[in-house]
Coordinates of C-alpha atoms in Angstrom, one line a residue:
Chain P
M1 CA 46.4 22.6 -2.1
I2 CA 45.1 26.2 -0.1
A3 CA 41.2 25.7 -1.3
L4 CA 41.9 22.5 0.0
L5 CA 43.5 24.0 3.4
K6 CA 40.2 26.5 3.2
D7 CA 37.6 24.0 2.8
R8 CA 36.4 23.4 6.9
V9 CA 35.1 19.6 5.8
V10 CA 38.8 19.0 5.1
L11 CA 40.4 21.5 8.2
G12 CA 38.0 19.6 10.6
L13 CA 38.9 16.1 9.5
L14 CA 42.6 16.7 9.9
A15 CA 42.1 18.1 12.9
T16 CA 40.2 15.1 14.6
L17 CA 43.1 12.9 13.0
V18 CA 45.5 14.8 14.6
V19 CA 43.5 14.5 18.4
L20 CA 43.2 10.4 17.3
T21 CA 46.8 10.3 16.4
L22 CA 48.8 12.3 19.3
L23 CA 46.0 9.9 21.7
E24 CA 47.5 7.0 19.7
L25 CA 51.4 8.2 21.0
F26 CA 50.8 9.2 24.4
V27 CA 48.0 7.6 25.6
Y28 CA 46.8 4.2 23.9
P29 CA 50.1 3.2 21.4
H30 CA 49.9 -0.3 19.8
S31 CA 48.9 -3.1 22.8
H32 CA 50.6 -6.2 20.8
P33 CA 53.4 -4.6 17.9
Y34 CA 53.6 -7.4 15.8
F35 CA 55.5 -5.5 12.4
P36 CA 57.6 -2.7 12.4
W37 CA 55.2 0.0 11.1
H38 CA 52.6 -0.2 14.6
D39 CA 55.8 1.5 16.3
W40 CA 54.4 4.5 14.1
A41 CA 51.9 6.8 15.5
G42 CA 49.2 7.7 12.5
Y43 CA 50.7 4.3 10.2
T44 CA 46.4 3.5 10.1
V45 CA 46.0 6.9 8.3
L46 CA 49.1 6.9 6.0
I47 CA 47.6 3.5 4.9
A48 CA 44.4 5.2 4.5
I49 CA 44.6 8.6 2.6
V50 CA 47.6 6.9 0.3
A51 CA 45.0 3.9 -0.6
A52 CA 41.8 6.7 -0.5
L53 CA 44.2 9.0 -3.4
V54 CA 45.9 5.4 -4.8
V55 CA 42.3 3.6 -5.2
G56 CA 40.2 6.4 -5.7
W57 CA 42.2 8.0 -7.9
G58 CA 44.2 4.9 -10.5
T59 CA 40.1 2.7 -10.6
K60 CA 38.5 6.0 -11.9
A61 CA 41.5 7.5 -13.6
L62 CA 43.7 4.6 -15.3
L63 CA 40.2 1.6 -15.1
A64 CA 37.1 3.3 -16.0
P65 CA 37.6 4.6 -19.2
R66 CA 39.1 1.2 -20.5
L67 CA 36.5 -1.0 -18.5
Q68 CA 33.5 1.0 -18.7
V69 CA 31.0 1.3 -22.0
P70 CA 27.4 2.1 -22.0
E71 CA 24.8 -0.5 -21.7
E72 CA 23.7 -0.7 -24.6
T73 CA 27.4 -1.0 -26.6
D74 CA 28.2 -3.9 -24.3
E75 CA 26.7 -7.0 -25.5
Chain T
M1 CA 14.1 -43.1 10.0
S2 CA 11.4 -41.2 12.3
E3 CA 14.2 -38.4 13.2
L4 CA 14.5 -37.2 9.5
L5 CA 11.1 -35.8 10.0
T6 CA 12.3 -33.1 13.0
H7 CA 16.1 -32.6 10.5
P8 CA 15.8 -28.6 10.9
V9 CA 15.6 -28.7 7.3
F10 CA 12.6 -30.4 6.6
P11 CA 9.3 -27.8 7.4
F12 CA 11.7 -25.5 4.1
I13 CA 11.1 -29.3 1.9
V14 CA 7.5 -29.0 2.8
A15 CA 7.0 -25.7 2.5
T16 CA 8.5 -25.6 -0.7
A17 CA 6.4 -28.1 -1.5
L18 CA 2.9 -26.5 0.2
M19 CA 4.0 -23.3 -2.2
A20 CA 2.3 -24.5 -5.0
V21 CA -1.2 -25.6 -3.4
V22 CA -1.9 -22.7 -1.0
N23 CA -2.7 -19.3 -1.7
A24 CA -1.1 -16.6 -1.6
R25 CA -1.9 -15.2 1.3
G26 CA -0.6 -18.3 2.5
R27 CA 1.9 -18.1 1.1
Q28 CA 3.5 -15.5 2.6
V29 CA 2.0 -16.7 6.6
L30 CA 4.4 -20.3 5.2
A31 CA 7.2 -18.6 3.9
V32 CA 7.9 -17.1 7.6
L33 CA 6.2 -19.5 9.9
A34 CA 9.3 -22.6 8.0
P35 CA 12.6 -20.6 9.3
I36 CA 10.3 -20.6 12.5
V37 CA 10.3 -24.4 12.7
S38 CA 13.2 -25.0 11.6
L39 CA 14.6 -23.2 14.2
V40 CA 12.9 -24.6 17.0
L41 CA 14.1 -28.1 15.5
L42 CA 17.6 -27.2 15.4
L43 CA 17.6 -25.9 19.2
N44 CA 16.4 -29.0 20.3
V45 CA 19.7 -31.3 18.3
E46 CA 22.0 -31.5 20.6
L47 CA 25.2 -29.9 19.7
G48 CA 28.0 -32.8 18.8
A49 CA 25.1 -34.6 17.9
V50 CA 25.4 -37.2 14.3
W51 CA 21.8 -38.2 12.5
G52 CA 23.2 -41.3 10.4
V53 CA 20.9 -42.7 7.8
P54 CA 21.8 -45.9 5.8
M55 CA 21.3 -45.8 2.1
L56 CA 22.2 -47.7 -0.4
G57 CA 24.9 -49.4 1.5
L58 CA 26.3 -46.3 2.7
D59 CA 26.3 -44.8 6.3
L60 CA 24.9 -41.0 5.6
A61 CA 24.9 -38.5 8.0
V62 CA 22.7 -36.4 7.1
L63 CA 23.4 -33.8 10.3
R64 CA 26.1 -33.8 12.1
L65 CA 26.0 -30.2 14.8
D66 CA 29.4 -29.6 15.6
Q67 CA 30.3 -25.4 17.5
L68 CA 30.8 -25.0 13.0
S69 CA 27.7 -26.3 12.0
R70 CA 25.8 -24.7 14.2
L71 CA 27.4 -21.4 14.2
F72 CA 26.3 -21.2 10.8
A73 CA 23.2 -23.2 11.0
L74 CA 22.2 -20.7 13.5
A75 CA 22.9 -18.0 11.0
F76 CA 20.8 -18.9 7.9
V77 CA 17.8 -20.0 10.1
V78 CA 17.4 -16.7 11.4
F79 CA 18.4 -15.1 8.0
A80 CA 15.8 -17.3 6.2
L81 CA 13.8 -15.7 9.0
V82 CA 14.2 -11.6 8.6
S83 CA 14.8 -12.2 4.8
N84 CA 11.2 -14.0 4.0
L85 CA 9.9 -11.0 6.2
Y86 CA 11.5 -8.7 4.0
A87 CA 9.3 -10.9 0.6
W88 CA 6.3 -10.4 1.9
P89 CA 5.3 -8.4 -0.1
E90 CA 6.5 -10.7 -2.8
T91 CA 3.4 -13.2 -3.4
S92 CA 4.9 -15.1 -6.9
R93 CA 4.9 -19.5 -5.9
G94 CA 7.9 -19.5 -7.9
A95 CA 9.7 -17.2 -5.9
K96 CA 8.3 -18.2 -2.9
A97 CA 9.0 -22.3 -3.6
A98 CA 12.8 -20.8 -4.6
A99 CA 13.2 -18.5 -1.2
M100 CA 11.9 -21.7 0.9
G101 CA 15.0 -24.1 -1.4
L102 CA 17.7 -21.4 -0.7
G103 CA 16.8 -21.3 3.2
G104 CA 16.7 -25.8 3.0
S105 CA 19.7 -26.2 0.7
G106 CA 21.5 -23.3 2.9
L107 CA 20.6 -24.9 6.1
G108 CA 21.4 -28.4 4.7
I109 CA 25.2 -28.0 3.5
V110 CA 25.9 -26.8 6.8
L111 CA 24.4 -29.5 8.6
A112 CA 25.4 -32.3 6.4
G113 CA 28.3 -34.8 8.1
D114 CA 29.3 -36.4 5.0
W115 CA 30.1 -36.1 1.3
L116 CA 27.2 -36.7 -0.9
T117 CA 24.1 -34.9 1.7
F118 CA 26.5 -32.3 1.5
Y119 CA 26.0 -32.4 -3.0
L120 CA 22.8 -33.2 -3.1
C121 CA 22.3 -29.7 -0.9
W122 CA 24.7 -28.3 -3.1
E123 CA 23.1 -28.8 -6.2
W124 CA 19.4 -28.0 -5.0
L125 CA 21.3 -24.3 -4.0
T126 CA 22.5 -23.8 -7.5
V127 CA 18.9 -24.9 -8.6
S128 CA 17.0 -22.5 -6.0
S129 CA 19.6 -20.0 -6.9
L130 CA 18.7 -20.4 -11.0
F131 CA 15.2 -19.9 -10.3
T132 CA 15.2 -17.0 -8.5
I133 CA 17.8 -15.4 -10.8
W134 CA 15.5 -16.3 -13.8
L135 CA 11.9 -14.6 -12.0
G136 CA 13.5 -11.5 -12.9
R137 CA 11.7 -12.0 -15.6
D138 CA 13.5 -10.3 -18.3
P139 CA 15.8 -11.2 -21.1
E140 CA 19.3 -10.1 -18.8
S141 CA 17.5 -12.6 -16.0
L142 CA 17.1 -15.2 -18.5
A143 CA 21.0 -14.7 -20.2
A144 CA 22.7 -13.8 -16.5
G145 CA 20.4 -17.2 -14.7
M146 CA 22.1 -19.2 -18.0
R147 CA 25.6 -18.4 -17.2
Y148 CA 25.2 -18.8 -13.9
L149 CA 24.1 -22.3 -14.6
L150 CA 27.1 -23.1 -16.6
M151 CA 29.5 -21.8 -14.3
H152 CA 27.4 -23.8 -11.2
L153 CA 27.0 -26.8 -12.9
T154 CA 31.1 -26.9 -13.8
G155 CA 31.6 -26.0 -10.6
G156 CA 29.1 -28.5 -9.1
M157 CA 30.9 -31.6 -11.3
C158 CA 34.7 -30.7 -10.2
L159 CA 32.6 -30.9 -6.5
L160 CA 31.3 -34.0 -8.0
A161 CA 34.7 -35.6 -9.3
G162 CA 36.7 -34.9 -6.5
I163 CA 34.1 -36.5 -4.1
I164 CA 34.5 -39.4 -6.1
I165 CA 37.9 -39.3 -6.7
H166 CA 38.8 -38.3 -2.9
L167 CA 36.3 -41.6 -1.8
A168 CA 37.8 -43.9 -4.4
A169 CA 41.6 -43.1 -2.9
G170 CA 40.3 -44.7 0.2
G171 CA 39.0 -41.1 1.5
D172 CA 36.2 -40.6 4.2
L173 CA 32.7 -40.3 3.0
I174 CA 32.1 -38.1 7.0
T175 CA 33.0 -34.1 5.6
G176 CA 36.3 -33.5 6.7
P177 CA 40.0 -31.6 6.1
I178 CA 41.4 -32.6 3.1
S179 CA 44.4 -31.8 1.9
W180 CA 44.2 -29.4 -1.7
E181 CA 47.2 -31.1 -3.3
S182 CA 45.7 -34.4 -3.4
P183 CA 43.5 -35.0 -6.9
G184 CA 40.1 -35.4 -5.3
G185 CA 41.2 -32.2 -2.9
I186 CA 42.6 -29.3 -5.7
L187 CA 38.5 -30.2 -8.1
M188 CA 37.1 -30.0 -4.5
I189 CA 38.5 -26.8 -3.6
T190 CA 38.3 -26.0 -7.3
G191 CA 33.7 -26.2 -7.4
M192 CA 34.1 -24.9 -3.7
A193 CA 36.1 -20.9 -4.9
I194 CA 33.8 -20.8 -7.7
N195 CA 30.7 -21.0 -5.1
A196 CA 32.9 -18.4 -3.4
A197 CA 33.4 -16.1 -6.6
I198 CA 37.4 -16.6 -5.5
V199 CA 38.6 -14.3 -8.6
P200 CA 39.1 -14.9 -11.3
L201 CA 36.4 -17.5 -10.9
H202 CA 33.7 -15.0 -9.8
A203 CA 32.2 -13.0 -12.1
W204 CA 28.8 -14.8 -12.4
L205 CA 28.2 -13.2 -9.1
P206 CA 28.0 -9.0 -10.4
D207 CA 26.4 -10.5 -13.5
S208 CA 23.1 -12.2 -11.1
Y209 CA 23.0 -10.8 -8.8
P210 CA 21.2 -7.5 -9.6
R211 CA 18.8 -9.7 -12.1
G212 CA 17.4 -11.5 -9.5
T213 CA 13.9 -10.0 -7.6
L214 CA 14.5 -7.8 -5.5
F215 CA 13.7 -10.1 -2.6
G216 CA 15.0 -13.3 -4.0
T217 CA 19.0 -11.4 -4.4
V218 CA 19.3 -11.1 -0.7
L219 CA 18.3 -14.6 0.0
I220 CA 21.1 -15.8 -2.2
S221 CA 23.3 -13.0 -1.1
A222 CA 23.4 -14.6 1.9
F223 CA 23.6 -18.4 1.2
T224 CA 25.6 -19.3 -1.5
T225 CA 28.9 -17.8 -1.3
K226 CA 29.0 -18.0 2.7
A227 CA 27.9 -21.9 2.0
S228 CA 30.9 -22.1 0.4
I229 CA 33.0 -20.2 3.3
Y230 CA 31.8 -23.1 5.3
A231 CA 32.8 -25.4 3.0
L232 CA 36.5 -24.1 3.6
T233 CA 36.6 -24.0 6.8
R234 CA 35.7 -27.0 7.3
S235 CA 37.7 -29.1 4.5
F236 CA 40.4 -26.5 3.4
A237 CA 41.9 -24.0 6.4
G238 CA 45.1 -23.7 6.5
T239 CA 45.7 -23.3 2.9
E240 CA 48.4 -21.0 1.9
L241 CA 47.2 -20.1 -1.0
L242 CA 43.6 -19.1 0.0
V243 CA 45.9 -16.7 1.4
Y244 CA 46.5 -14.7 -1.4
A245 CA 43.6 -15.3 -2.9
G246 CA 41.6 -13.3 -0.4
C247 CA 43.4 -10.8 -0.3
F248 CA 43.3 -10.0 -4.0
M249 CA 39.7 -10.4 -3.9
A250 CA 39.6 -8.1 -0.8
I251 CA 40.7 -5.1 -2.9
Y252 CA 39.8 -6.5 -7.0
G253 CA 36.2 -5.9 -5.3
V254 CA 36.0 -2.7 -3.9
V255 CA 37.8 -1.6 -7.2
F256 CA 35.3 -2.5 -9.9
A257 CA 32.1 -1.0 -6.7
I258 CA 34.2 2.3 -6.9
M259 CA 34.0 2.6 -10.4
E260 CA 29.7 1.4 -10.5
N261 CA 27.1 2.7 -10.8
N262 CA 24.4 -0.1 -10.2
L263 CA 23.6 -0.7 -6.6
R264 CA 22.9 -3.7 -6.5
R265 CA 25.9 -5.0 -8.4
L266 CA 28.3 -2.7 -6.3
L267 CA 27.6 -4.4 -3.5
S268 CA 27.6 -7.7 -5.6
Y269 CA 31.3 -6.6 -5.8
H270 CA 31.4 -5.9 -2.0
I271 CA 30.7 -9.8 -1.7
V272 CA 33.9 -10.7 -3.9
S273 CA 35.8 -8.1 -1.5
Q274 CA 34.1 -9.3 2.0
V275 CA 34.4 -13.1 0.8
G276 CA 38.2 -12.5 0.7
F277 CA 38.4 -11.4 3.6
M278 CA 36.9 -14.4 5.3
V279 CA 39.1 -15.9 2.0
A280 CA 42.4 -14.8 3.6
A281 CA 41.1 -15.7 7.0
I282 CA 40.2 -19.4 6.5
G283 CA 44.1 -19.6 4.8
M284 CA 45.7 -18.3 7.4
G285 CA 43.9 -21.0 9.9
L286 CA 46.6 -23.3 9.4
A287 CA 45.9 -26.2 12.3
G288 CA 47.7 -25.7 15.6
S289 CA 49.7 -22.8 14.3
K290 CA 49.5 -19.9 17.1
G291 CA 46.8 -17.6 14.7
E292 CA 44.4 -21.2 14.1
A293 CA 41.9 -19.6 16.9
A294 CA 41.9 -15.9 15.7
A295 CA 41.8 -16.9 12.5
I296 CA 39.0 -19.4 12.1
N297 CA 37.0 -17.3 14.6
G298 CA 37.6 -14.8 12.1
A299 CA 36.8 -16.1 8.8
T300 CA 33.4 -18.1 10.5
L301 CA 32.3 -14.6 12.5
H302 CA 33.2 -12.4 9.3
A303 CA 30.4 -14.7 7.5
I304 CA 28.0 -14.5 9.7
N305 CA 28.5 -10.8 10.3
N306 CA 28.4 -10.4 6.5
I307 CA 25.4 -12.5 6.1
F308 CA 23.4 -10.2 8.1
Y309 CA 25.5 -6.7 6.8
K310 CA 25.6 -7.2 3.6
G311 CA 21.5 -9.3 4.0
L312 CA 20.8 -5.9 5.3
L313 CA 22.4 -3.0 3.0
L314 CA 20.7 -5.3 -0.4
M315 CA 17.8 -4.8 2.4
T316 CA 17.7 -0.3 1.9
V317 CA 18.8 -0.6 -1.8
G318 CA 15.8 -3.1 -3.2
A319 CA 14.4 -0.7 -0.6
I320 CA 15.4 2.6 -2.6
I321 CA 14.3 0.3 -5.9
Y322 CA 10.8 -0.6 -4.7
A323 CA 9.9 3.2 -4.2
T324 CA 12.4 4.8 -6.8
G325 CA 12.5 2.1 -9.2
T326 CA 15.6 2.6 -10.0
A327 CA 19.1 1.4 -9.3
K328 CA 20.9 3.8 -10.6
L329 CA 23.4 5.8 -9.2
T330 CA 23.6 8.6 -11.7
E331 CA 19.7 8.4 -11.3
L332 CA 19.3 8.9 -8.0
G333 CA 20.2 11.8 -4.9
G334 CA 18.0 13.1 -2.0
L335 CA 16.5 10.1 -0.6
G336 CA 16.9 10.7 3.0
K337 CA 13.9 13.3 3.1
R338 CA 11.5 10.3 1.9
L339 CA 13.2 7.6 2.9
K340 CA 14.3 8.3 6.1
W341 CA 14.5 4.9 8.2
T342 CA 16.2 3.4 5.4
M343 CA 18.8 5.3 5.9
V344 CA 19.0 5.1 9.2
F345 CA 19.2 1.6 8.0
F346 CA 21.7 2.0 5.2
V347 CA 24.2 4.0 8.0
I348 CA 23.7 0.4 9.9
G349 CA 24.6 -1.8 7.5
A350 CA 27.8 0.5 5.6
L351 CA 29.3 1.7 9.5
S352 CA 29.1 -2.6 10.5
I353 CA 30.3 -3.6 7.0
A354 CA 33.3 -0.4 7.6
G355 CA 34.6 -2.3 10.5
A356 CA 33.3 1.4 12.4
P357 CA 32.9 0.2 16.2
L358 CA 30.2 -1.0 18.2
F359 CA 28.8 -2.1 14.7
S360 CA 30.0 -6.3 14.0
G361 CA 32.0 -5.9 11.4
F362 CA 34.6 -4.3 14.1
I363 CA 34.9 -7.8 16.2
S364 CA 35.7 -10.2 13.3
K365 CA 37.8 -8.1 11.5
A366 CA 39.5 -7.3 14.4
F367 CA 40.1 -11.3 15.0
I368 CA 41.3 -11.6 11.6
F369 CA 43.7 -8.7 11.4
S370 CA 45.3 -10.5 15.1
A371 CA 45.3 -13.7 12.9
A372 CA 47.8 -11.2 10.5
G373 CA 49.9 -10.4 13.5
Y374 CA 50.0 -14.2 15.2
N375 CA 51.0 -15.7 11.8
A376 CA 53.7 -12.8 10.2
W377 CA 51.1 -11.8 7.5
G378 CA 51.9 -8.1 7.2
G379 CA 51.0 -7.6 3.8
V380 CA 47.7 -9.4 5.0
E381 CA 47.3 -6.9 7.4
I382 CA 48.2 -4.2 4.3
A383 CA 46.1 -5.4 2.0
L384 CA 42.7 -6.1 4.1
L385 CA 43.3 -2.0 5.5
T386 CA 43.8 -1.1 1.9
A387 CA 40.0 -3.4 1.0
S388 CA 38.3 -2.1 4.6
M389 CA 38.9 2.0 3.3
G390 CA 37.8 1.2 -0.3
T391 CA 35.0 -0.4 1.4
F392 CA 34.0 2.1 3.4
L393 CA 34.5 4.5 0.2
S394 CA 32.7 3.2 -1.9
V395 CA 29.7 2.1 0.4
G396 CA 29.1 4.4 3.3
L397 CA 30.4 7.2 1.5
K398 CA 29.3 7.1 -2.1
I399 CA 26.1 5.7 -2.0
M400 CA 25.5 8.1 1.0
Y401 CA 26.7 11.5 -0.8
F402 CA 25.2 10.5 -4.1
A403 CA 22.4 8.6 -2.8
F404 CA 20.7 9.6 0.3
L405 CA 22.1 13.2 0.2
G406 CA 21.8 16.7 -2.8
E407 CA 18.7 17.2 -5.2
E408 CA 16.0 14.9 -5.2
K409 CA 16.6 13.1 -8.9
T410 CA 14.2 10.8 -9.1
P411 CA 10.9 11.0 -7.7
V412 CA 10.0 8.4 -4.5
T413 CA 6.7 6.6 -6.3
R414 CA 5.1 4.7 -3.4
D415 CA 6.7 4.4 0.7
V416 CA 8.7 1.0 1.7
P417 CA 5.8 -1.4 3.3
L418 CA 6.1 -2.4 6.8
P419 CA 7.9 -5.7 7.2
M420 CA 10.7 -4.5 4.9
L421 CA 10.9 -2.0 7.6
L422 CA 10.6 -4.9 10.0
A423 CA 13.0 -6.7 8.3
M424 CA 15.7 -4.1 8.1
A425 CA 15.2 -3.0 11.4
S426 CA 15.9 -6.9 12.8
A427 CA 18.7 -7.2 10.7
S428 CA 20.2 -4.1 12.2
A429 CA 19.3 -5.4 15.6
V430 CA 21.8 -8.1 15.2
C431 CA 24.5 -6.2 13.5
I432 CA 24.3 -3.7 16.4
A433 CA 24.3 -6.2 19.1
I434 CA 27.4 -8.1 17.4
G435 CA 29.1 -5.0 18.1
V436 CA 28.1 -3.7 21.3
L437 CA 27.8 -7.5 23.5
P438 CA 30.6 -9.9 21.2
T439 CA 31.3 -11.8 24.5
T440 CA 27.9 -12.6 24.9
F441 CA 28.1 -14.4 20.8
Y442 CA 31.6 -15.6 21.5
T443 CA 30.6 -19.0 22.6
L444 CA 29.2 -19.4 19.3
L445 CA 32.4 -19.3 17.6
P446 CA 34.5 -23.4 16.5
F447 CA 37.0 -21.7 19.0
E448 CA 37.0 -21.0 23.2
T449 CA 38.1 -17.3 23.5
D450 CA 38.2 -14.6 25.4
Y451 CA 39.6 -11.8 22.9
N452 CA 39.0 -8.7 23.7
A453 CA 38.5 -6.1 20.4
Y454 CA 37.8 -2.7 23.0
T455 CA 41.1 -1.8 23.7
G456 CA 41.8 1.9 23.1
D457 CA 44.5 1.2 20.0
H458 CA 41.9 -1.1 18.3
V459 CA 39.1 1.6 18.5
I460 CA 41.6 4.6 17.3
H461 CA 43.2 2.9 14.8
S462 CA 39.3 2.0 13.1
L463 CA 38.7 5.7 13.7
Q464 CA 41.2 6.8 12.0
L465 CA 41.4 4.6 8.5
L466 CA 37.7 5.7 8.4
I467 CA 37.9 9.4 9.2
A468 CA 41.3 9.5 7.1
T469 CA 38.8 8.0 4.1
A470 CA 36.3 9.9 4.2
L471 CA 39.5 12.8 4.0
G472 CA 39.9 11.1 0.6
F473 CA 36.7 10.9 -0.8
W474 CA 35.4 14.6 0.5
I475 CA 38.8 15.4 -1.9
L476 CA 38.2 13.4 -4.6
R477 CA 34.5 13.4 -4.4
A478 CA 33.7 14.7 -7.6
K479 CA 36.2 12.2 -9.4
L480 CA 34.2 9.8 -7.7
K481 CA 31.0 10.2 -9.0
T482 CA 29.8 7.5 -11.2
K483 CA 28.8 7.7 -15.3
D484 CA 26.0 6.1 -16.4
L485 CA 28.4 3.3 -17.8
I486 CA 28.8 -1.0 -16.9
T487 CA 31.5 -1.9 -16.3
R488 CA 33.3 -5.0 -18.3
D489 CA 35.0 -7.5 -15.9
V490 CA 37.4 -10.7 -16.6
D491 CA 33.8 -12.5 -18.1
R492 CA 34.4 -10.9 -21.6
L493 CA 37.8 -12.6 -22.1
Y494 CA 36.1 -15.6 -22.1
R495 CA 32.3 -15.2 -23.9
G496 CA 34.0 -14.1 -26.6
P497 CA 36.4 -16.5 -27.6
L498 CA 33.6 -19.8 -25.2
W499 CA 30.6 -18.9 -28.0
G500 CA 33.5 -18.4 -31.2
A501 CA 34.6 -22.3 -29.9
V502 CA 30.8 -23.4 -29.7
Q503 CA 30.5 -22.5 -33.6
G504 CA 33.6 -23.1 -35.0
T505 CA 32.9 -27.1 -33.4
G506 CA 29.4 -26.6 -34.8
M507 CA 30.8 -25.7 -38.4
I508 CA 33.5 -28.5 -38.6
L509 CA 31.4 -31.1 -38.0
A510 CA 29.0 -29.1 -40.7
H511 CA 31.8 -29.8 -43.4
L512 CA 32.9 -34.1 -41.9
G513 CA 30.6 -36.2 -44.0
E514 CA 27.1 -37.8 -42.7
G515 CA 28.1 -39.7 -40.2
V516 CA 29.3 -36.5 -38.0
R517 CA 26.2 -34.3 -39.4
G518 CA 24.0 -37.2 -37.8
V519 CA 26.3 -36.7 -34.5
G520 CA 25.9 -32.9 -35.6
Q521 CA 21.8 -33.1 -35.8
A522 CA 21.4 -35.4 -32.5
V523 CA 23.4 -33.1 -30.7
I524 CA 21.0 -30.0 -32.3
Q525 CA 18.2 -32.1 -31.5
V526 CA 18.8 -32.3 -27.9
G527 CA 20.0 -28.7 -27.7
M528 CA 16.4 -27.9 -28.8
T529 CA 15.1 -30.1 -26.2
V530 CA 17.4 -28.3 -24.3
L531 CA 15.9 -25.1 -24.7
N532 CA 12.4 -26.6 -25.3
F533 CA 12.5 -26.9 -21.2
Y534 CA 14.0 -24.1 -20.6
Y535 CA 11.3 -21.8 -22.4
C536 CA 8.7 -23.9 -20.2
V537 CA 11.0 -22.5 -17.1
R538 CA 11.0 -19.3 -18.1
W539 CA 7.0 -19.2 -17.9
Q540 CA 6.5 -22.1 -15.8
S541 CA 8.3 -21.6 -13.5
T542 CA 7.1 -23.3 -10.0
L543 CA 6.3 -26.2 -12.0
G544 CA 9.9 -26.2 -13.4
Y545 CA 11.3 -25.2 -10.3
H546 CA 9.8 -28.5 -8.1
A547 CA 10.2 -31.3 -11.6
M548 CA 14.0 -29.7 -11.6
L549 CA 14.3 -30.8 -7.5
I550 CA 12.9 -34.9 -9.0
L551 CA 15.5 -34.9 -11.4
A552 CA 18.2 -32.9 -8.9
A553 CA 16.7 -36.3 -6.2
V554 CA 17.2 -38.7 -9.0
A555 CA 20.4 -37.8 -9.9
F556 CA 21.2 -37.9 -7.0
I557 CA 20.1 -41.3 -5.8
A558 CA 22.0 -42.6 -9.0
I559 CA 24.9 -40.7 -7.9
A560 CA 24.8 -42.6 -4.4
A561 CA 24.1 -46.3 -5.7
A562 CA 27.3 -45.7 -8.0
V563 CA 29.2 -44.7 -5.3
G564 CA 27.5 -47.9 -3.2
Y565 CA 29.2 -49.9 -5.5
A566 CA 32.4 -48.6 -6.0
M567 CA 33.4 -49.1 -2.9
G568 CA 31.6 -52.4 -1.9

């Protein structure tokens, strides 16, 4: 985790997300909140990061070893 | 009857026939000329026109131009032009004839005003796609083509049976809304679901698309699933089942795309995912509901956008294969240095599919998310946001990072020809035009709208999604690196048992008396004849393609006669 926080790319992306969330909070709140989570600033960030980690990691770690095979052994 | 000569499909029919006789340069010119002539004819048809043709006691409506059919027809013709420009280096008779067939049949489906004309064009599309896959000319292409044929014949039979039951029950011959809970409706929606690659009926798509010719796959990807989206919008809008199916396939597609190593298979799974967005939106388009306009406008605009940005992505991948000879991510890297323009066009396609502001996908996804809001489908919003994340992760970031950046692995051995670059530039221009000037295109949508996608909160949410996904990718990038493996899909569950069932049935028959053995021998004879025909068309593709079209036309006349007789 500490190594991640030293990564310039990670820091740059995090800083951009903070700025965007502050903009959402103070300048551009949700114009038509249909669902309860539309009132929470940064909900899109939360969904995207959780989805990226769950779907990205879950697919590669859990599904890929079970579904992927070498081409020559397939048929 | 003379109107038929000015039907927008007519130039494609003429071009299909002429491909058998003109020389290579003539074929190249004809393939670009036919869509241009078709576009001119289409623009001369008045909105609201219905062209009836009496045939065998039936009043067939061979053309009906309303808002919905005009939108799809324009997109199909323009994309046929762009993709045939891209396919300029391809000169084989079979490929060019099949390309004309794809354009003509796709256009025929969306312009058809009655179910029989619709069905004829539907099967013409199947035959044209099949030959485009077989023209890959390797054992895998032939096998994938046969699987494609089996699935689509099943779908076609479901559709035909559904149409006949629908008509026998007193239903209208003119295409329109149908309840999926009626006996005819359930068969028709099943036939359309197979063509739309709705999970779990989707396996033919990632199986066959990567096997087609480099140029032909671009065309198939635009017409097959999108023709089904048109049909579902026309007949089954507001079917709740489609909302669940759409959300599931949107996520399913990206999950498989994350695992894929072959670029064309990866993009094929993205077609499944993107069609999921459209299917879910169609399901939310219940007539009279508050979200109907947003849902149907969203579904149709997303289909049109998808034709161009997915076509563009397949074109850029085709350019990579053309230049390097490989489609495997594990064998690619550092292409950005040699294929600069291809990379630029890829980025435009990737940002469009990801729904980035100023690109086409942003507008259509905004419509769909609004429809989910109007109809209080909170789960749909979460599912489609997850799918959007997966789309950017596996296309915009994964392909960009592993294929275009880093060290060169497979050298670029030839430059991408100018017509291919021009075609990619044209598709890119459409993606940007719809993203930057969306209201210009609103007049083409099925429902009138003054929707503003560019509100501050929409733009911020979109940027948050993209940047948070980029963060997730960066953290997981080592894990997301692909391996030289292929991914087993649901078709593995039935391929083996199906083959076993066929063999088992044969063995049982062989042990039953002389009479049954006679039947078995007859079946083998028929099988051998089909097999001979299969090998005949394998090497005589042009001849085979035209022969199949003639057979299909004869079959259509027979079916029309039977339906006409049944309806008195």
